[in-house]
Amino acid sequence: MEILLPQPDRTLARYRPGPPRTFPRPTQPIRCRVAYAAAHVVADPWLEPSDGTCHLDWEATLAYRRYLWSWGLGVAEAMDTAQRGMGLDPGTARELCRRTAQIARSMNAPVVCGVNTDDLSPGQASLQDVEASYRRQLEWVEGLGAQAVVMSSRALCAVARGPADYRRVYRALLRSATRPVLVHWLGEPFDPALRGYWGYEDPREALDVFVDLVAEHADRVEGVKVSLLDPEVEIQLRRRLPPSVRVYTGDDFHFVELIRGDGESASHALLGIFDAIAPAASAALQLLDRGDVAGYEEILAPCVPLSRHIFCAPTYRYKVGLVFLAYLNGHQDHFRMVGGMESARSVLHLVEVFVLADRAGLLQDPERAVHRMRAFLRLAGVDV
């Protein structure tokens, strides 16, 4: 079974996929780390957005969450992986949280839900508006019985004049929480509109503000999710935060070593790439549970080039690679995204996703993947 794949020099090269790797599903909960996959959404390709509301294929979207749970991973819902702030409107995000939380309760499955201020227009909101928006969404998520992830706010970044404004909003929000939350620090690579969050453009300068805020409210913060693509900042956080506060890595470049740990501390996981590599991530964590560090690293090593490619600059377009891989693996019957974002990556970029996923043993049915890859290439004008 071969396929002709386009190359950067505009030639076609023959490629033969290898066999898929077999990964065992867990027979008991993963205990070494808490691990969440930030889940993508499946668009409904038949419908046009109306009045700012997008349309999802609810059956396929929720089936993918069941798939992630089947691998022993938790689901992080309505995060940036679900195109929050990039096509997923606030109303649909609330409905997504409601439906996922309902299924999670019935399955006793772990879920956290994003809390944001995406019902505000950045640059047109006051600090009071930001605080009120955060509170509304926090109350909604807590009312569902789910744990909240306080996401970084574009509206707050646009209106804040310095660290004091961030402290004011977050203090008020954390004091209003009825159960411990996760606080998400999303860096500029993932969202350029968040440049200068916490009042400093350099994350190292922002560390003191962030650490002081979390330490002051350690009884209200179960953990922090750090998506900076800077492992040194994350390791500093692990050393400086109170022992009761977990650090969840969102670093899709360095996740293998950050989760493994350095002998003094280790990160837990809340990762977009786990959406794409759930079988490998689960199998690796099962080995880490048994103390088999070499086996853990062996499984994840070929996943790193795939992750680095999917999350390459501009990083915020990474959702395209995740959805494309879900399409290749038969989890959805089309390659369409909310807001038409499937066009945000090139044909050559997605060809490399196909090849790297194959090398990691993640094409679950290579024959189906080849068939769908051919269909995609023909639609793109590549004569294969």
PDB file of N, CA, C and O in Angstrom, residues 97-98 100-102 104-105 109-113 138-148 178-179:
ATOM      1  N   CYS A  97     -19.792  22.640  27.409  1.00  0.00           N
ATOM      2  CA  CYS A  97     -19.492  22.295  28.793  1.00  0.00           C
ATOM      3  C   CYS A  97     -20.650  21.527  29.426  1.00  0.00           C
ATOM      4  O   CYS A  97     -20.438  20.535  30.155  1.00  0.00           O
ATOM      5  N   ARG A  98     -21.873  21.977  29.174  1.00  0.00           N
ATOM      6  CA  ARG A  98     -23.044  21.324  29.781  1.00  0.00           C
ATOM      7  C   ARG A  98     -23.138  19.862  29.338  1.00  0.00           C
ATOM      8  O   ARG A  98     -23.308  18.959  30.173  1.00  0.00           O
ATOM      9  N   THR A 100     -20.829  17.884  27.956  1.00  0.00           N
ATOM     10  CA  THR A 100     -19.688  17.065  28.367  1.00  0.00           C
ATOM     11  C   THR A 100     -19.739  16.767  29.865  1.00  0.00           C
ATOM     12  O   THR A 100     -19.472  15.640  30.295  1.00  0.00           O
ATOM     13  N   ALA A 101     -20.079  17.770  30.668  1.00  0.00           N
ATOM     14  CA  ALA A 101     -20.173  17.559  32.113  1.00  0.00           C
ATOM     15  C   ALA A 101     -21.251  16.543  32.450  1.00  0.00           C
ATOM     16  O   ALA A 101     -21.090  15.724  33.373  1.00  0.00           O
ATOM     17  N   GLN A 102     -22.349  16.558  31.718  1.00  0.00           N
ATOM     18  CA  GLN A 102     -23.431  15.602  31.960  1.00  0.00           C
ATOM     19  C   GLN A 102     -22.959  14.171  31.700  1.00  0.00           C
ATOM     20  O   GLN A 102     -23.220  13.258  32.496  1.00  0.00           O
ATOM     21  N   ALA A 104     -19.816  13.180  31.691  1.00  0.00           N
ATOM     22  CA  ALA A 104     -18.762  12.883  32.673  1.00  0.00           C
ATOM     23  C   ALA A 104     -19.373  12.409  33.989  1.00  0.00           C
ATOM     24  O   ALA A 104     -18.868  11.459  34.612  1.00  0.00           O
ATOM     25  N   ARG A 105     -20.461  13.045  34.428  1.00  0.00           N
ATOM     26  CA  ARG A 105     -21.111  12.617  35.673  1.00  0.00           C
ATOM     27  C   ARG A 105     -21.633  11.197  35.547  1.00  0.00           C
ATOM     28  O   ARG A 105     -21.484  10.387  36.467  1.00  0.00           O
ATOM     29  N   ALA A 109     -16.285  10.282  35.116  1.00  0.00           N
ATOM     30  CA  ALA A 109     -15.055  10.551  34.371  1.00  0.00           C
ATOM     31  C   ALA A 109     -14.559  11.961  34.681  1.00  0.00           C
ATOM     32  O   ALA A 109     -15.356  12.870  34.911  1.00  0.00           O
ATOM     33  N   PRO A 110     -13.247  12.171  34.687  1.00  0.00           N
ATOM     34  CA  PRO A 110     -12.702  13.489  35.034  1.00  0.00           C
ATOM     35  C   PRO A 110     -12.884  14.514  33.919  1.00  0.00           C
ATOM     36  O   PRO A 110     -12.628  14.228  32.743  1.00  0.00           O
ATOM     37  N   VAL A 111     -13.326  15.724  34.280  1.00  0.00           N
ATOM     38  CA  VAL A 111     -13.501  16.795  33.317  1.00  0.00           C
ATOM     39  C   VAL A 111     -13.242  18.130  34.002  1.00  0.00           C
ATOM     40  O   VAL A 111     -13.558  18.304  35.185  1.00  0.00           O
ATOM     41  N   VAL A 112     -12.612  19.030  33.291  1.00  0.00           N
ATOM     42  CA  VAL A 112     -12.489  20.426  33.704  1.00  0.00           C
ATOM     43  C   VAL A 112     -12.972  21.278  32.540  1.00  0.00           C
ATOM     44  O   VAL A 112     -12.884  20.870  31.382  1.00  0.00           O
ATOM     45  N   CYS A 113     -13.496  22.462  32.848  1.00  0.00           N
ATOM     46  CA  CYS A 113     -14.092  23.305  31.812  1.00  0.00           C
ATOM     47  C   CYS A 113     -13.512  24.709  31.857  1.00  0.00           C
ATOM     48  O   CYS A 113     -13.333  25.278  32.949  1.00  0.00           O
ATOM     49  N   LEU A 138     -17.803  31.392  35.609  1.00  0.00           N
ATOM     50  CA  LEU A 138     -17.414  30.534  36.727  1.00  0.00           C
ATOM     51  C   LEU A 138     -18.646  29.927  37.390  1.00  0.00           C
ATOM     52  O   LEU A 138     -18.681  28.725  37.690  1.00  0.00           O
ATOM     53  N   GLU A 139     -19.664  30.732  37.614  1.00  0.00           N
ATOM     54  CA  GLU A 139     -20.899  30.229  38.223  1.00  0.00           C
ATOM     55  C   GLU A 139     -21.549  29.166  37.335  1.00  0.00           C
ATOM     56  O   GLU A 139     -22.085  28.170  37.838  1.00  0.00           O
ATOM     57  N   TRP A 140     -21.501  29.371  36.027  1.00  0.00           N
ATOM     58  CA  TRP A 140     -22.066  28.393  35.101  1.00  0.00           C
ATOM     59  C   TRP A 140     -21.353  27.053  35.215  1.00  0.00           C
ATOM     60  O   TRP A 140     -21.986  26.002  35.366  1.00  0.00           O
ATOM     61  N   VAL A 141     -20.028  27.076  35.175  1.00  0.00           N
ATOM     62  CA  VAL A 141     -19.258  25.830  35.233  1.00  0.00           C
ATOM     63  C   VAL A 141     -19.435  25.154  36.588  1.00  0.00           C
ATOM     64  O   VAL A 141     -19.651  23.931  36.668  1.00  0.00           O
ATOM     65  N   GLU A 142     -19.372  25.922  37.672  1.00  0.00           N
ATOM     66  CA  GLU A 142     -19.545  25.316  38.990  1.00  0.00           C
ATOM     67  C   GLU A 142     -20.952  24.743  39.142  1.00  0.00           C
ATOM     68  O   GLU A 142     -21.148  23.711  39.800  1.00  0.00           O
ATOM     69  N   GLY A 143     -21.938  25.386  38.518  1.00  0.00           N
ATOM     70  CA  GLY A 143     -23.297  24.875  38.562  1.00  0.00           C
ATOM     71  C   GLY A 143     -23.451  23.540  37.850  1.00  0.00           C
ATOM     72  O   GLY A 143     -24.395  22.788  38.133  1.00  0.00           O
ATOM     73  N   LEU A 144     -22.544  23.237  36.935  1.00  0.00           N
ATOM     74  CA  LEU A 144     -22.556  21.957  36.236  1.00  0.00           C
ATOM     75  C   LEU A 144     -21.901  20.855  37.050  1.00  0.00           C
ATOM     76  O   LEU A 144     -21.934  19.685  36.661  1.00  0.00           O
ATOM     77  N   GLY A 145     -21.273  21.233  38.159  1.00  0.00           N
ATOM     78  CA  GLY A 145     -20.545  20.262  38.964  1.00  0.00           C
ATOM     79  C   GLY A 145     -19.151  19.984  38.443  1.00  0.00           C
ATOM     80  O   GLY A 145     -18.514  19.006  38.859  1.00  0.00           O
ATOM     81  N   ALA A 146     -18.656  20.818  37.530  1.00  0.00           N
ATOM     82  CA  ALA A 146     -17.329  20.625  36.940  1.00  0.00           C
ATOM     83  C   ALA A 146     -16.318  21.562  37.583  1.00  0.00           C
ATOM     84  O   ALA A 146     -16.682  22.603  38.144  1.00  0.00           O
ATOM     85  N   GLN A 147     -15.057  21.187  37.505  1.00  0.00           N
ATOM     86  CA  GLN A 147     -13.987  22.058  37.977  1.00  0.00           C
ATOM     87  C   GLN A 147     -13.668  23.075  36.895  1.00  0.00           C
ATOM     88  O   GLN A 147     -13.667  22.754  35.697  1.00  0.00           O
ATOM     89  N   ALA A 148     -13.404  24.312  37.304  1.00  0.00           N
ATOM     90  CA  ALA A 148     -13.170  25.398  36.353  1.00  0.00           C
ATOM     91  C   ALA A 148     -11.680  25.582  36.091  1.00  0.00           C
ATOM     92  O   ALA A 148     -10.851  25.435  36.990  1.00  0.00           O
ATOM     93  N   THR A 178     -16.337  28.564  44.611  1.00  0.00           N
ATOM     94  CA  THR A 178     -16.858  27.691  45.663  1.00  0.00           C
ATOM     95  C   THR A 178     -16.073  26.395  45.781  1.00  0.00           C
ATOM     96  O   THR A 178     -16.296  25.621  46.708  1.00  0.00           O
ATOM     97  N   ARG A 179     -15.174  26.145  44.840  1.00  0.00           N
ATOM     98  CA  ARG A 179     -14.292  24.968  44.906  1.00  0.00           C
ATOM     99  C   ARG A 179     -12.982  25.342  44.222  1.00  0.00           C
ATOM    100  O   ARG A 179     -12.941  26.270  43.408  1.00  0.00           O
TER     101      ARG A 179
END
